[in-house]
Coordinates of C-alpha atoms and ligand atoms in Angstrom, one line a residue:
X102 CA 26.1 -3.0 3.3
X103 CA 29.2 -1.3 4.1
X104 CA 29.1 0.1 0.4
X105 CA 26.0 1.6 1.4
X106 CA 27.1 4.3 4.5
X107 CA 27.9 7.3 3.1
X108 CA 24.4 7.5 0.9
X109 CA 22.5 6.0 3.9
X110 CA 24.4 8.3 6.7
X111 CA 23.9 11.5 3.8
X112 CA 19.8 10.2 3.5
X113 CA 19.7 10.5 7.2
X114 CA 21.2 13.8 7.3
X115 CA 19.0 15.5 4.9
X116 CA 15.8 13.3 6.6
X117 CA 16.7 14.9 9.9
X118 CA 17.4 18.7 8.7
X119 CA 13.5 18.5 6.6
X120 CA 10.5 20.3 7.2
X121 CA 8.2 18.3 4.4
X122 CA 8.9 14.0 3.9
X123 CA 7.3 11.8 2.1
X124 CA 7.3 8.4 2.0
X125 CA 5.3 6.4 -0.7
X126 CA 5.0 2.4 0.3
X127 CA 4.4 -0.1 -2.0
X128 CA 3.7 -4.7 -0.6
X129 CA 7.8 -4.7 -0.2
X130 CA 7.2 -2.8 3.4
X131 CA 4.9 -5.7 4.3
X132 CA 7.3 -7.9 2.9
X133 CA 8.8 -8.8 6.3
X134 CA 6.1 -8.5 8.1
X135 CA 4.9 -12.2 6.3
X136 CA 2.7 -10.7 3.4
X137 CA 3.3 -11.3 0.4
X138 CA 3.7 -9.0 -2.3
X139 CA 2.2 -8.4 -5.8
X140 CA 5.1 -9.2 -8.4
X141 CA 7.8 -10.9 -7.0
X142 CA 9.1 -14.0 -8.9
X143 CA 7.8 -17.3 -7.4
X144 CA 6.1 -14.8 -4.2
X145 CA 4.1 -12.7 -5.6
X146 CA 1.0 -13.4 -5.8
X147 CA 0.6 -12.1 -9.0
X148 CA 3.3 -15.3 -9.9
X149 CA 0.9 -18.1 -8.6
X150 CA -2.7 -16.0 -8.9
X151 CA -4.8 -14.3 -12.0
X152 CA -5.5 -10.8 -11.4
X153 CA -8.2 -10.6 -13.6
X154 CA -9.9 -13.5 -11.6
X155 CA -9.2 -12.1 -8.7
X156 CA -8.7 -8.4 -8.6
X157 CA -11.3 -6.5 -10.8
X158 CA -15.4 -6.4 -10.6
X159 CA -15.7 -8.4 -13.9
X160 CA -14.0 -11.6 -12.3
X161 CA -15.9 -10.8 -8.3
X162 CA -19.1 -11.2 -10.6
X163 CA -17.8 -14.1 -12.6
X164 CA -17.3 -15.8 -8.9
X165 CA -18.2 -14.3 -5.8
X166 CA -17.4 -17.1 -3.9
X167 CA -14.1 -17.2 -4.5
X168 CA -12.9 -13.6 -5.2
X169 CA -14.3 -13.5 -1.1
X170 CA -12.7 -16.5 0.3
X171 CA -9.4 -15.2 -1.6
X172 CA -10.1 -12.0 0.2
X173 CA -10.6 -13.4 3.2
X174 CA -7.6 -15.8 3.5
X175 CA -5.1 -12.6 3.0
X176 CA -7.5 -11.0 5.7
X177 CA -7.0 -13.3 8.0
X178 CA -2.8 -13.1 6.7
X179 CA -3.6 -9.2 7.3
X180 CA -4.7 -9.4 11.4
X181 CA -1.8 -11.7 11.8
X182 CA 0.6 -9.8 10.9
X183 CA 2.8 -7.7 12.7
X184 CA 4.4 -4.3 12.1
X185 CA 8.5 -4.7 10.8
X186 CA 10.7 -2.8 11.9
X187 CA 10.2 -0.5 9.1
X188 CA 6.8 0.5 9.9
X189 CA 8.0 1.5 13.1
X190 CA 10.6 3.0 12.4
X191 CA 8.3 5.3 10.3
X192 CA 5.4 5.4 13.6
X193 CA 8.5 6.8 16.0
X194 CA 9.6 9.1 13.9
X195 CA 6.3 10.8 13.2
X196 CA 5.8 10.9 16.7
X197 CA 9.3 12.5 17.4
X198 CA 8.2 14.5 15.4
X199 CA 4.9 15.8 15.2
X200 CA 3.7 17.2 11.1
X201 CA 6.8 16.6 9.1
X202 CA 6.5 13.2 7.7
X203 CA 3.2 12.0 5.4
X204 CA 3.3 8.2 4.2
X205 CA 2.0 7.7 1.3
X206 CA 0.6 3.7 0.9
X207 CA -0.4 1.3 -1.6
X208 CA -0.6 -1.4 0.6
X209 CA -4.6 -2.1 1.3
X210 CA -3.4 -4.2 4.7
X211 CA -3.7 -1.5 7.8
X212 CA 0.2 -2.0 9.5
X213 CA 1.0 1.3 9.1
X214 CA -1.4 2.6 10.9
X215 CA -0.8 -0.5 14.1
X216 CA 2.2 1.3 13.7
X217 CA 1.3 5.3 14.1
X218 CA 1.2 6.5 11.5
X219 CA -2.9 7.5 11.8
X220 CA -2.9 9.5 8.7
X221 CA -1.1 7.5 6.1
X222 CA -2.6 8.1 2.8
X223 CA -4.4 5.2 1.3
X224 CA -4.3 4.6 -2.7
X225 CA -5.6 1.3 -3.2
X226 CA -8.3 1.2 0.3
X227 CA -8.6 -1.0 3.0
X228 CA -8.7 -4.7 2.7
X229 CA -10.4 -5.5 5.5
X230 CA -13.7 -2.7 4.9
X231 CA -16.4 -3.5 3.7
X232 CA -17.9 -2.4 1.0
X233 CA -21.0 -2.5 -1.0
X234 CA -20.6 -3.7 -4.8
X235 CA -23.6 -1.6 -5.8
X236 CA -25.0 1.5 -4.7
X237 CA -28.0 0.1 -2.6
X238 CA -30.7 0.4 -4.8
X239 CA -33.5 1.0 -2.2
X240 CA -32.3 4.2 -1.9
X241 CA -31.0 4.1 1.7
X242 CA -27.9 3.1 3.0
X243 CA -27.9 -0.7 3.8
X244 CA -25.1 -2.0 6.8
X245 CA -22.6 -4.7 5.1
X246 CA -22.2 -5.5 9.0
X247 CA -25.6 -7.0 8.8
X248 CA -25.0 -8.8 5.9
X249 CA -24.7 -12.3 7.3
X250 CA -22.7 -14.9 7.1
X251 CA -22.5 -16.0 3.5
X252 CA -19.5 -16.0 1.1
X253 CA -20.1 -13.4 0.6
X254 CA -22.3 -11.9 2.3
X255 CA -25.9 -10.6 0.5
X256 CA -28.3 -8.0 1.8
X257 CA -31.2 -9.4 2.7
X258 CA -33.9 -7.0 1.7
X259 CA -32.5 -5.6 -1.6
X260 CA -29.5 -8.8 -2.8
X261 CA -26.6 -6.4 -2.8
X262 CA -23.4 -8.0 -2.8
X263 CA -20.4 -6.9 0.1
X264 CA -17.0 -6.4 -1.5
X265 CA -14.1 -6.2 -0.3
X266 CA -12.4 -2.7 0.4
X267 CA -9.3 -2.3 -2.1
X268 CA -9.3 -1.0 -5.4
X269 CA -9.8 -4.0 -8.3
X270 CA -8.1 -2.9 -11.6
X271 CA -9.2 -0.4 -14.1
X272 CA -11.0 0.7 -10.6
X273 CA -10.9 4.7 -9.3
X274 CA -8.8 6.0 -6.6
X275 CA -10.7 6.6 -3.5
X276 CA -12.1 10.2 -3.9
X277 CA -8.9 12.8 -2.3
X278 CA -6.8 10.1 -2.3
X279 CA -4.4 10.8 -5.1
X280 CA -4.7 15.0 -4.5
X281 CA -3.9 13.8 -0.9
X282 CA -1.0 12.5 -2.2
X283 CA 0.3 15.2 -4.5
X284 CA 0.4 17.6 -2.8
X285 CA 2.8 15.3 0.5
X286 CA 5.1 14.5 -2.9
X287 CA 4.8 18.4 -4.0
X288 CA 5.9 19.5 -0.7
X289 CA 8.9 17.0 0.2
X290 CA 12.5 17.9 1.0
X291 CA 12.6 14.4 0.5
X292 CA 11.1 11.3 -1.3
X293 CA 11.6 7.8 0.1
X294 CA 10.2 5.3 -2.6
X295 CA 9.7 1.9 -0.7
X296 CA 9.3 -1.5 -1.8
X297 CA 7.3 -0.6 -5.4
X298 CA 7.9 -2.1 -8.4
X299 CA 6.9 0.7 -9.9
X300 CA 4.4 -0.5 -12.0
X301 CA 0.7 0.8 -11.9
X302 CA -0.2 4.1 -12.2
X303 CA -0.7 7.1 -10.5
X304 CA 1.2 6.1 -7.5
X305 CA 4.7 5.6 -10.0
X306 CA 4.5 9.1 -10.8
X307 CA 4.9 10.4 -7.2
X308 CA 9.0 10.4 -7.8
X309 CA 8.3 12.0 -10.3
X310 CA 6.1 14.8 -9.0
X311 CA 8.5 15.2 -5.7
X312 CA 11.8 15.4 -7.9
X313 CA 10.0 18.3 -10.0
X314 CA 9.5 20.0 -6.7
X315 CA 12.4 19.9 -5.6
X316 CA 13.0 16.9 -3.4
X317 CA 16.1 14.5 -2.7
X318 CA 14.6 11.3 -4.2
X319 CA 15.8 8.5 -2.9
X320 CA 14.4 4.6 -3.4
X321 CA 15.1 2.0 -1.1
X322 CA 14.6 -2.3 -2.5
X323 CA 17.0 -5.2 -2.8
X324 CA 16.1 -5.1 -6.5
X325 CA 15.7 -3.0 -9.3
X326 CA 12.4 -1.2 -9.8
X327 CA 10.2 0.8 -13.1
X328 CA 11.5 3.7 -11.2
X329 CA 14.7 3.8 -10.6
X330 CA 15.3 6.3 -12.6
X331 CA 13.5 9.2 -11.4
X332 CA 15.7 8.5 -8.1
X333 CA 18.9 10.8 -7.3
X334 CA 19.6 7.5 -4.7
X335 CA 19.2 3.8 -5.1
X336 CA 19.7 1.9 -1.3
X337 CA 20.0 -1.9 -2.3
X338 CA 18.2 -3.3 0.8
X339 CA 15.3 -3.7 2.8
X340 CA 12.4 -1.6 4.4
X341 CA 13.4 -3.2 7.7
X342 CA 16.6 -3.2 7.8
X343 CA 17.3 0.4 5.7
X344 CA 14.3 2.5 7.7
X345 CA 15.4 2.2 11.0
X346 CA 19.2 3.6 9.7
X347 CA 17.3 6.6 7.9
X348 CA 14.7 7.7 10.5
X349 CA 16.3 6.6 13.3
Ligands
OAD671 P1 5.1 -5.2 -6.3 O1 4.3 -6.5 -6.3 O2 4.4 -4.6 -7.8 O3 6.2 -5.3 -6.1 C1 6.8 -5.2 -5.1 C2 8.1 -4.6 -4.5 O4 8.9 -5.3 -2.9 C3 9.1 -5.0 -5.9 O5 9.6 -3.7 -6.4 C4 10.0 -6.1 -4.6 O6 11.9 -6.0 -5.1 C5 10.4 -5.0 -3.7 N1 10.8 -5.5 -2.5 C6 10.0 -7.1 -1.8 N2 10.7 -7.2 -0.7 C7 11.4 -6.3 -0.1 C8 11.6 -5.8 1.4 N3 11.1 -6.5 2.3 N4 12.0 -4.2 0.9 C9 11.3 -3.7 0.3 N5 11.7 -3.7 -1.0 C10 10.6 -4.8 -0.9 O7 3.8 -4.4 -5.3 P2 4.0 -2.8 -5.2 O8 4.5 -1.7 -6.2 O9 3.5 -3.0 -3.7 O10 -2.3 -2.6 -5.9 O11 2.0 -3.1 -6.2 C11 1.4 -2.3 -7.2 C12 0.3 -2.3 -6.7 O12 -0.4 -4.0 -7.9 C13 -0.7 -2.9 -5.6 O13 -1.3 -2.3 -4.7 C14 -1.6 -4.0 -5.8 C15 -1.1 -4.6 -6.7 O14 -2.4 -4.8 -7.7 C16 -3.7 -3.1 -5.4 O15 -4.1 -4.1 -4.4 C17 -5.1 -2.2 -6.1

């Protein structure tokens, strides 16, 4: 990786000098923790599974048990996974320099939070959270935790189904999330984009937002992404290799 030394050193110095840094992460951030990405050829989830069946409200309504079981397996994988050296580098940096770093993540796992970035902006929800499929028809809040052990659990009183707390295709982002992400991108002096294909909007637009706001934009990804053209510098390496060198 000798050829990476200069851009890495330059970026490391910019990060050390910055008062506002934003890091946008995607599935590649957690790949070295053993969590599959979506679009990598062969290993990505969407190369083996159909997102229309498994990651949309229509798919869930068509076969709730299939979708529930698929998420149950992924939840188990997330619970067993551990933050990697990249997550830990960001968590350590936030502890050392409070108030400087905003992590914005498309990931539905909780590895940034467990590594010390408790206030990570989560654009695509939380796979470990439960949500009702519909607003309660009885006009009051039932408790998803009391919904039993069916797959998926179902409200004994109104029949409403529990679904995972992730954002599916065609759905709105959690209230306030994109606004918080755009604020962080606009304020950033350095914007680092780690492990995302840049195929999903509005997250993919945050690099350009940061660049318009004057940030130095850098990408960490072993492969080409759809937003490489937005970056001043592209570092071809992995999250666990490069983040400790950039934030250590
Ligand atoms: P993708 O699967 O589309 O892209 C993963 C990216 O990570 C690719 O560009 C890989 O080259 C890169 N990558 C793989 N291993 C890496 C490593 N060790 N270090 C750094 N990068 C690595 O995942 P996302 O861009 O996150 O939506 O996908 C965006 C959204 O599409 C996801 O949030 C998900 C999916 O449908 C929801 O869950 C709502």
